[in-house]
Coordinates of C-alpha atoms in Angstrom, one line a residue:
X361 CA 0.0 0.0 0.0
X362 CA 2.9 2.3 0.8
X363 CA 4.4 1.5 -2.6
X364 CA 1.1 2.4 -4.4
X365 CA 0.8 5.5 -2.3
X366 CA 4.3 6.6 -3.5
X367 CA 3.2 6.3 -7.1
X368 CA 0.2 8.6 -6.6
X369 CA 0.3 11.5 -9.1
X370 CA -2.2 14.4 -8.3
X371 CA -2.3 15.5 -12.0
X372 CA -3.1 11.9 -13.1
X373 CA -5.8 11.7 -10.4
X374 CA -7.4 14.9 -11.6
X375 CA -7.6 13.4 -15.1
X376 CA -8.9 10.0 -13.9
X377 CA -11.5 11.6 -11.7
X378 CA -13.1 13.2 -14.7
X379 CA -13.9 9.6 -15.8
X380 CA -15.0 8.5 -12.3
X381 CA -11.8 6.7 -11.4
X382 CA -10.5 7.8 -8.0
X383 CA -6.8 7.0 -8.3
X384 CA -3.7 8.7 -9.6
X385 CA -1.4 5.7 -10.3
X386 CA 0.1 5.2 -13.7
X387 CA -1.3 1.9 -15.0
X388 CA 2.0 0.9 -16.6
X389 CA 3.7 1.2 -13.3
X390 CA 0.9 -0.8 -11.7
X391 CA 1.3 -3.6 -14.2
X392 CA 5.1 -3.6 -13.5
X393 CA 4.3 -4.2 -9.8
X394 CA 1.9 -7.0 -10.8
X395 CA 4.6 -8.6 -13.0
X396 CA 7.0 -8.6 -10.1
X397 CA 4.5 -10.0 -7.7
X398 CA 3.2 -12.6 -10.1
X399 CA 0.0 -14.6 -9.1
X400 CA -0.8 -14.3 -5.4
X401 CA -4.4 -15.1 -4.6
X402 CA -4.2 -14.4 -0.8
X403 CA -2.5 -11.1 -1.3
X404 CA -5.0 -10.3 -4.0
X405 CA -7.9 -10.8 -1.6
X406 CA -6.2 -8.6 1.0
X407 CA -5.6 -5.8 -1.5
X408 CA -9.3 -6.0 -2.7
X409 CA -10.6 -5.8 0.9
X410 CA -8.8 -2.4 1.4
X411 CA -11.4 -0.8 -0.8
X412 CA -8.6 1.4 -2.3
X413 CA -9.0 1.7 -6.1
X414 CA -5.3 1.3 -7.0
X415 CA -5.0 -1.7 -4.7
X416 CA -8.1 -3.3 -6.2
X417 CA -6.7 -2.8 -9.7
X418 CA -3.5 -4.5 -8.6
X419 CA -5.5 -7.3 -7.0
X420 CA -7.2 -8.0 -10.3
X421 CA -3.9 -8.4 -12.0
X422 CA -2.4 -10.9 -9.5
X423 CA -5.5 -13.0 -8.7
X424 CA -6.5 -16.5 -9.9
X425 CA -9.8 -15.9 -11.8
X426 CA -11.0 -19.6 -11.6
X427 CA -10.8 -19.7 -7.8
X428 CA -13.7 -17.3 -7.3
X429 CA -17.2 -18.5 -6.8
X430 CA -20.1 -16.9 -8.8
X431 CA -21.3 -15.4 -5.5
X432 CA -17.9 -13.8 -4.8
X433 CA -17.7 -12.3 -8.3
X434 CA -21.2 -11.0 -8.0
X435 CA -20.4 -9.3 -4.6
X436 CA -17.1 -7.9 -6.0
X437 CA -19.0 -6.4 -9.0
X438 CA -21.6 -4.8 -6.8
X439 CA -19.1 -3.2 -4.5
X440 CA -16.9 -1.9 -7.4
X441 CA -18.7 0.9 -9.2
X442 CA -15.5 2.6 -10.2
X443 CA -15.3 2.3 -14.0
X444 CA -11.7 1.1 -14.4
X445 CA -12.1 -1.5 -11.5
X446 CA -15.4 -2.6 -13.0
X447 CA -13.9 -2.9 -16.5
X448 CA -10.9 -4.9 -15.3
X449 CA -13.0 -7.2 -13.1
X450 CA -15.2 -8.2 -16.0
X451 CA -12.5 -8.5 -18.6
X452 CA -9.6 -9.9 -16.6
X453 CA -11.4 -12.0 -14.1
X454 CA -15.1 -12.8 -14.9
X455 CA -14.4 -13.6 -18.5
X456 CA -11.7 -16.1 -17.4
X457 CA -13.8 -17.7 -14.7
X458 CA -16.0 -20.8 -15.0
X459 CA -19.0 -18.7 -14.1
X460 CA -19.0 -16.2 -17.0
X461 CA -22.2 -17.5 -18.7
X462 CA -24.1 -17.9 -15.4
X463 CA -23.2 -14.3 -14.4
X464 CA -24.0 -13.0 -17.9
X465 CA -27.5 -14.2 -17.6
X466 CA -27.9 -13.1 -13.9
X467 CA -26.6 -9.6 -14.6
X468 CA -28.2 -8.9 -18.0
X469 CA -31.6 -7.6 -16.7
X470 CA -30.3 -6.4 -13.3
X471 CA -32.0 -3.2 -12.1
X472 CA -28.6 -1.7 -11.3
X473 CA -27.4 -0.2 -14.7
X474 CA -23.7 -0.8 -13.8
X475 CA -24.4 -4.5 -13.2
X476 CA -26.6 -4.7 -16.3
X477 CA -23.8 -3.1 -18.3
X478 CA -21.5 -5.9 -17.2
X479 CA -24.1 -8.4 -18.4
X480 CA -24.1 -6.7 -21.8
X481 CA -20.2 -6.7 -21.9
X482 CA -20.3 -10.5 -21.4
X483 CA -23.0 -10.8 -24.1
X484 CA -20.8 -8.9 -26.5
X485 CA -18.0 -11.3 -25.8
X486 CA -20.3 -14.2 -26.7
X487 CA -21.5 -12.4 -29.9
X488 CA -17.9 -12.5 -31.1
X489 CA -16.6 -15.8 -29.7
X490 CA -19.6 -18.1 -29.1
X491 CA -22.8 -16.8 -30.6
X492 CA -24.5 -20.1 -30.8
X493 CA -27.7 -20.0 -28.7
X494 CA -27.9 -16.3 -28.5
X495 CA -31.1 -14.6 -29.9
X496 CA -29.3 -11.9 -31.9
X497 CA -32.5 -10.4 -33.4
X498 CA -33.9 -10.3 -29.9
X499 CA -30.9 -8.5 -28.6
X500 CA -31.4 -5.9 -31.4
X501 CA -35.0 -5.5 -30.3
X502 CA -33.9 -4.7 -26.7
X503 CA -31.2 -2.3 -28.0
X504 CA -33.6 -0.6 -30.3
X505 CA -36.1 -0.1 -27.4
X506 CA -33.8 0.7 -24.5
X507 CA -30.4 2.1 -25.6
X508 CA -31.4 5.7 -26.3
X509 CA -32.6 6.5 -22.7
X510 CA -30.2 4.1 -20.9
X511 CA -27.8 5.5 -18.3
X512 CA -24.3 6.2 -19.7
X513 CA -22.5 3.0 -18.7
X514 CA -25.3 0.8 -19.8
X515 CA -25.8 2.8 -23.0
X516 CA -22.1 2.3 -23.9
X517 CA -22.4 -1.5 -23.3
X518 CA -25.5 -1.8 -25.4
X519 CA -23.8 0.3 -28.2
X520 CA -20.8 -2.0 -28.1
X521 CA -23.1 -5.0 -28.5
X522 CA -24.9 -3.3 -31.4
X523 CA -21.6 -2.7 -33.2
X524 CA -20.4 -6.3 -32.6
X525 CA -23.7 -7.8 -33.9
X526 CA -23.4 -5.6 -37.0
X527 CA -19.7 -6.5 -37.6
X528 CA -20.0 -10.2 -37.0
X529 CA -23.3 -10.9 -38.7
X530 CA -23.7 -9.8 -42.3
X531 CA -27.4 -10.9 -42.4
X532 CA -28.1 -8.5 -39.5
X533 CA -25.8 -5.7 -40.5
X534 CA -28.4 -3.6 -42.3
X535 CA -30.7 -3.6 -39.3
X536 CA -27.8 -2.8 -36.9
X537 CA -26.8 0.1 -39.1
X538 CA -30.4 1.4 -39.3
X539 CA -30.9 1.2 -35.5
X540 CA -27.6 3.1 -35.0
X541 CA -28.5 5.8 -37.6
X542 CA -31.9 6.3 -36.1
X543 CA -31.0 6.4 -32.5
X544 CA -27.8 8.5 -33.1
X545 CA -26.3 7.4 -29.8
X546 CA -22.7 8.7 -29.6
X547 CA -23.0 10.2 -33.0
X548 CA -21.3 13.4 -31.9
X549 CA -18.8 11.8 -29.5
X550 CA -15.4 13.5 -29.9
X551 CA -13.0 11.1 -31.5
X552 CA -9.2 11.7 -31.9
X553 CA -7.7 11.6 -35.4
X554 CA -6.9 8.1 -36.6
X555 CA -9.3 6.6 -34.1
X556 CA -12.6 4.8 -34.9
X557 CA -15.7 6.6 -33.7
X558 CA -17.8 4.8 -31.1
X559 CA -20.9 5.7 -33.2
X560 CA -22.1 2.2 -34.1
X561 CA -22.7 2.8 -37.9
X562 CA -19.3 4.4 -38.4
X563 CA -17.7 1.7 -36.2
X564 CA -19.4 -1.2 -38.1
X565 CA -18.5 0.2 -41.5
X566 CA -14.9 0.9 -40.6
X567 CA -14.2 -2.6 -39.2
X568 CA -16.0 -4.3 -42.1
X569 CA -14.0 -2.2 -44.5
X570 CA -10.7 -3.2 -42.9
X571 CA -11.6 -6.9 -42.9
X572 CA -12.5 -6.7 -46.6
X573 CA -9.1 -5.1 -47.3
X574 CA -7.3 -7.9 -45.5
X575 CA -9.2 -10.8 -46.9

């Protein structure tokens, strides 16, 4: 904890706090500490229990994802609303656990929009890697009806799913594009040069274009 505290940068914290992340530790330096520590499940649990954001991020890098029960992962998600912690928990731990599908279904319709967003993130993973059994037209129905008024984190997750459905499924691409164009979610989102816009139609068209060029 003292080592993490020594890495705290007030300027970085100010930038991170604009995105809801209450820490000022350079993530590259945090990853270097994790590389040095390697996997240590007991230390990971102790770091998580501090409640400190930088400590929790480090905990997620040195834990054993398959050790956690579904209940433990559910509790961790609900007590970790900080965006970066939430993102790393889902991507680095839940997706690698044996409970990812169980939690995807449990979280998908949760009344807490942050929890529901995690369910949508896991659904996007399935759209790309294991779409068998998913009702993709049904997902588009939900996105069409609920994405526009959804809270920001949930809206982003739905938008990501919309883009992935359009990219991965040529037969649904026209409908995904039409939904994106009509709802205009993230249409005016500021995008740096040489970066792909998160606006779903622009995103879908750009990735499809790149794939066609490659193959």
